[in-house]
PDB file of C-alpha atoms in Angstrom:
ATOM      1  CA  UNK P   1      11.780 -10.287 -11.455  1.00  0.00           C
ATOM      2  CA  UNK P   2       9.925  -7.078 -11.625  1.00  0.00           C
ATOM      3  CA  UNK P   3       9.941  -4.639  -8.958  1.00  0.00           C
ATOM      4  CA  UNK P   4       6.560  -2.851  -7.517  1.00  0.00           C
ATOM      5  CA  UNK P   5       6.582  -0.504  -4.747  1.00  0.00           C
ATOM      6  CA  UNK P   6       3.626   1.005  -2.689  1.00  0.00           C
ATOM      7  CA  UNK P   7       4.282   4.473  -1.486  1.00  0.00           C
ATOM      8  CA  UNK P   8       1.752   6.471   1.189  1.00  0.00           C
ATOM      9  CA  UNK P   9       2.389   8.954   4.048  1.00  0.00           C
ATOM     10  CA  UNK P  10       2.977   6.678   7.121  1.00  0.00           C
ATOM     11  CA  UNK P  11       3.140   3.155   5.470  1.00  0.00           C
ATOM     12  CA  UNK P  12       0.732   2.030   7.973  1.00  0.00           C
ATOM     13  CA  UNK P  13      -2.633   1.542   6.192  1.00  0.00           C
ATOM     14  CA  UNK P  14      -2.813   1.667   2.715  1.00  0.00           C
ATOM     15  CA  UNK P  15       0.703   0.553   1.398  1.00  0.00           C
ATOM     16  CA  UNK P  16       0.761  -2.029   3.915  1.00  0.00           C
ATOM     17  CA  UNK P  17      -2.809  -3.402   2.511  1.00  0.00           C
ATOM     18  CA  UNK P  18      -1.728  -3.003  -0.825  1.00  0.00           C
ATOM     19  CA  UNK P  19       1.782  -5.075  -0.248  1.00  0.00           C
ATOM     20  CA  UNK P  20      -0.223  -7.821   1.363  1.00  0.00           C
ATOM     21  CA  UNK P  21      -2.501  -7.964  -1.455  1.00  0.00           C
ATOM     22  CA  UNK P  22       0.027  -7.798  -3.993  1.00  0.00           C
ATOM     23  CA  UNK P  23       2.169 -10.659  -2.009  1.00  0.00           C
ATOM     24  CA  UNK P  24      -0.655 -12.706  -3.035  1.00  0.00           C
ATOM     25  CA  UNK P  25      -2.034 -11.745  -6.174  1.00  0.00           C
ATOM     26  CA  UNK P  26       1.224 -10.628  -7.705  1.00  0.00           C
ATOM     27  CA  UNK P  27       3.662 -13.164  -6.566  1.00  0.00           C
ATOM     28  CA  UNK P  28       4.924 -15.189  -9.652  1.00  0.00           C
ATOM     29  CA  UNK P  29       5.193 -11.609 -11.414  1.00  0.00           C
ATOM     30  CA  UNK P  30       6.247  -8.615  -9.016  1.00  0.00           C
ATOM     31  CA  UNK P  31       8.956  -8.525  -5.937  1.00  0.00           C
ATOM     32  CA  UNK P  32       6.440  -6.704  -3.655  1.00  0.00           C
ATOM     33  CA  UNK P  33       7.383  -3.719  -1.014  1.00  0.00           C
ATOM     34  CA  UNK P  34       5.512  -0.693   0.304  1.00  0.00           C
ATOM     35  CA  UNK P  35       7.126   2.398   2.555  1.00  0.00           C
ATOM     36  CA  UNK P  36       6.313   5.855   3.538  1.00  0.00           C
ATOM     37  CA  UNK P  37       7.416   9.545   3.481  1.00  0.00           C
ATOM     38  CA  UNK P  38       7.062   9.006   7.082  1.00  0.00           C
ATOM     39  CA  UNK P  39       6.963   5.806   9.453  1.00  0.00           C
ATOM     40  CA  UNK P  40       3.909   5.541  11.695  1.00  0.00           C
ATOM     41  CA  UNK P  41       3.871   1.847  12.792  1.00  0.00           C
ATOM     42  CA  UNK P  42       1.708  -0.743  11.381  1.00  0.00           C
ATOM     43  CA  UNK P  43      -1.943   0.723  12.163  1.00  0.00           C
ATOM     44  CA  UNK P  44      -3.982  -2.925  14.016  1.00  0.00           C
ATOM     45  CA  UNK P  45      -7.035  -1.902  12.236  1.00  0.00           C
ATOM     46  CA  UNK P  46      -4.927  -2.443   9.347  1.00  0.00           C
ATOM     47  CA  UNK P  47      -3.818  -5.528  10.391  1.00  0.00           C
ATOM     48  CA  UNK P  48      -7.773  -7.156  11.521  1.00  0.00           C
ATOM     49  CA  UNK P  49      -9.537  -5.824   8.212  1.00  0.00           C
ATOM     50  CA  UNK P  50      -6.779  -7.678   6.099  1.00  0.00           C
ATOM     51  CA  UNK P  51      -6.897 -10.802   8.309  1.00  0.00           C
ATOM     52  CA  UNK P  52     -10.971 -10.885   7.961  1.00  0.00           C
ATOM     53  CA  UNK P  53     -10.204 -11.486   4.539  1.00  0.00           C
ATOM     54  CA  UNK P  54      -7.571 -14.104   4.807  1.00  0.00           C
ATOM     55  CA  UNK P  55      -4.179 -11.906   4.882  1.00  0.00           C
ATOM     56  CA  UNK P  56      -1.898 -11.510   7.483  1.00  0.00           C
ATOM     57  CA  UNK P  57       0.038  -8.178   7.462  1.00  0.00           C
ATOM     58  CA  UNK P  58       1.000  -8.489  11.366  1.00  0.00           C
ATOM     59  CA  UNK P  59       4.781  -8.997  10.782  1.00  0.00           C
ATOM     60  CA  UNK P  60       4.993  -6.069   8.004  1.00  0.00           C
ATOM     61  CA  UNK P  61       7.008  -3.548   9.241  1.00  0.00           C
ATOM     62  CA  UNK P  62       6.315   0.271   8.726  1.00  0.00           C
ATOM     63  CA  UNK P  63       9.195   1.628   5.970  1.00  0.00           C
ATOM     64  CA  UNK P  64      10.621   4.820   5.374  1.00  0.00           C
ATOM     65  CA  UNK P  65      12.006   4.964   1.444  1.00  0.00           C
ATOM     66  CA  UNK P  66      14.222   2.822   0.289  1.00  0.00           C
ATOM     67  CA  UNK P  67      15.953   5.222  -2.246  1.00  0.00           C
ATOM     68  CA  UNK P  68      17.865   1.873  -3.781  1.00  0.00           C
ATOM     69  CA  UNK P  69      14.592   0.070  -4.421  1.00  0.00           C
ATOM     70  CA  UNK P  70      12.520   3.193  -5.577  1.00  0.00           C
ATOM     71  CA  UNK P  71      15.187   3.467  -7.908  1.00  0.00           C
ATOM     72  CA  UNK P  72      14.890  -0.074  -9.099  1.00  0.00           C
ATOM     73  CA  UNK P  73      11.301  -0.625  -9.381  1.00  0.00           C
ATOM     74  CA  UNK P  74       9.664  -1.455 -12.475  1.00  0.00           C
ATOM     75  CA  UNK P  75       6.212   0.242 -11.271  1.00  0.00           C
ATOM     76  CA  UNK P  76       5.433   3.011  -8.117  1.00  0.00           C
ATOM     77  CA  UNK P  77       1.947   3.447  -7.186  1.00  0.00           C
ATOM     78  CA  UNK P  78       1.045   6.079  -4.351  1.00  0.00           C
ATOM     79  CA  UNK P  79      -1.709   5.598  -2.658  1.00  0.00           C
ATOM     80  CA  UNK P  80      -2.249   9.190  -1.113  1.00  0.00           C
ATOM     81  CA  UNK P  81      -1.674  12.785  -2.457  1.00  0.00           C
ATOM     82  CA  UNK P  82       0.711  13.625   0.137  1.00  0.00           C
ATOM     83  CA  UNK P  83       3.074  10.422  -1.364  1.00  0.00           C
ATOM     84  CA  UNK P  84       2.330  11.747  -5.003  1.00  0.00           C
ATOM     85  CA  UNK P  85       3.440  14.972  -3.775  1.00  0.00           C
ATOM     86  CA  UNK P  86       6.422  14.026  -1.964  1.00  0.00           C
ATOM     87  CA  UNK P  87       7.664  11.099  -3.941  1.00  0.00           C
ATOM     88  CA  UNK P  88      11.246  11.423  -5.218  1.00  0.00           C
ATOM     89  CA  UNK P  89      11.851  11.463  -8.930  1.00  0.00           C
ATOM     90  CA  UNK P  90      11.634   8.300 -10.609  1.00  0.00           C
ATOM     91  CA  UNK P  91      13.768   6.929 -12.970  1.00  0.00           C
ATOM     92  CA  UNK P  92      13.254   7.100 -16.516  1.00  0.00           C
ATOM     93  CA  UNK P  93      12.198   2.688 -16.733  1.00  0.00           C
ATOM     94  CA  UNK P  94       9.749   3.550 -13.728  1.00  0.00           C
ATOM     95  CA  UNK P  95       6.070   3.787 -14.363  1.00  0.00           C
ATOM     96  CA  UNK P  96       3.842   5.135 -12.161  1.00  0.00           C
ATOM     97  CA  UNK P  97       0.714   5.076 -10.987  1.00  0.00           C
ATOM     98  CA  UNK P  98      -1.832   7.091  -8.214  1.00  0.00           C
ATOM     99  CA  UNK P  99      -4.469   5.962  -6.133  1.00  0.00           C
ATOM    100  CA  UNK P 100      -6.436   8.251  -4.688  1.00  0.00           C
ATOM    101  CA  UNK P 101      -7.246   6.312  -1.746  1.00  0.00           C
ATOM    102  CA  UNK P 102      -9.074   7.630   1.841  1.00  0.00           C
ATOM    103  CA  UNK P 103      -6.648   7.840   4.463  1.00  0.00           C
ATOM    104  CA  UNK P 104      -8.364   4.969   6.665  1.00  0.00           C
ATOM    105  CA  UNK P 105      -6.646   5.703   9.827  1.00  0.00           C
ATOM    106  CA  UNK P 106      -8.012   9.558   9.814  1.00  0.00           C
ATOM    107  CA  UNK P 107     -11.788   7.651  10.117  1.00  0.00           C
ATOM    108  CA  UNK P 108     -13.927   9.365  13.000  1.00  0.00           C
ATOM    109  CA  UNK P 109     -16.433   7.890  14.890  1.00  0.00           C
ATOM    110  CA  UNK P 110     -16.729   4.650  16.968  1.00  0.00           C
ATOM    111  CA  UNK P 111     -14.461   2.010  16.390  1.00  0.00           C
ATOM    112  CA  UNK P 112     -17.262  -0.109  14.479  1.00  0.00           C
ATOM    113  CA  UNK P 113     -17.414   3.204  12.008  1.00  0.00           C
ATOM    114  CA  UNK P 114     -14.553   3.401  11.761  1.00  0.00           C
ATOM    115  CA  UNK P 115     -13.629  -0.062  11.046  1.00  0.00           C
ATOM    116  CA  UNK P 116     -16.503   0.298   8.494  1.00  0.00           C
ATOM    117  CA  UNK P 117     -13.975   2.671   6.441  1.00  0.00           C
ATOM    118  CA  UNK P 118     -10.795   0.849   7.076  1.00  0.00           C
ATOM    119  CA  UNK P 119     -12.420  -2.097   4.976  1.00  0.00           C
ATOM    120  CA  UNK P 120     -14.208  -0.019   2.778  1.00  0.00           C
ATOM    121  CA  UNK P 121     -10.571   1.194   1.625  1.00  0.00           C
ATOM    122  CA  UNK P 122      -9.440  -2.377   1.808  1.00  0.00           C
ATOM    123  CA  UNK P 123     -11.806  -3.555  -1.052  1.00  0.00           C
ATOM    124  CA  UNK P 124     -10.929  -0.722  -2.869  1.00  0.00           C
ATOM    125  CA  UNK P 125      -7.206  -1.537  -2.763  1.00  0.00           C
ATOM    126  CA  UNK P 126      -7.997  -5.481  -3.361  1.00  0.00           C
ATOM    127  CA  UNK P 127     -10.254  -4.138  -6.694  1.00  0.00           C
ATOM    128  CA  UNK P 128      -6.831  -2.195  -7.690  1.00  0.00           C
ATOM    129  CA  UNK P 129      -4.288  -4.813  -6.636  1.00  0.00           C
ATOM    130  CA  UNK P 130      -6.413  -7.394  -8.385  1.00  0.00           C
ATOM    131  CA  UNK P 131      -6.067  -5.503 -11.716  1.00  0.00           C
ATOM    132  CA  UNK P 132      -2.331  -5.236 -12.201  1.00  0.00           C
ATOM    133  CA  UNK P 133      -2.345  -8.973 -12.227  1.00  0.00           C
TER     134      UNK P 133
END
């Protein structure tokens, strides 16, 4: 089976959003994993934005890199400029992919606002997800 991997900063909005997504939408075509330059922990408003649409993330685990599996994947997407940046080479069968996606978790405001952006990003990465299918 094909390999996908999400790649952000902190693999604790976007990547994890876009792994749940793809777990669903994806599953009879792509092995599905996301990770981070960084680890940051799983970000709740993450979690409850994805759950209001029927996906629980709650027992994905923040990732650093898994060199073996970035090596192996059919397709990288990064989800952040930072990850694009910072991504290790790829290997000459990998495609890739960038989404230049709003870092959710840097959202200001009250926590209704800024819930406001976490799903606005959501529906952008469920419009993405949905078209690699």
């Amino acid at each position: 089976m094909k390999k996908i991997y999400f790649l952000c900063t902190g693999n604790s909005c976007r990547s994890q959003m876009a792994e749940g997504y793809a777990k669903i939408f994806l599953k009879n075509k792509y092995e599905v994993q996301s990770a981070g330059i960084e680890t940051h922990g799983l970000n709740p408003n993450a979690v409850k934005v994805m759950a209001e649409d029927g996906i629980d993330i709650s027992k994905q685990k923040s990732k650093l890199i898994d060199p073996n599996y970035l090596k192996a994947s059919d397709l990288v997407i990064t989800l952040c400029g930072d990850a694009k940046d910072r991504c290790p080479v790829l290997s000459e069968h990998t495609r890739s992919i960038h989404w230049p996606l709003a870092d959710p978790a840097q959202a200001q405001g009250t926590d209704k606002q800024k819930l406001a952006v976490f799903r606005q990003v959501r529906d952008e990465i469920k419009e993405y997800v949905s078209k690699l299918g």
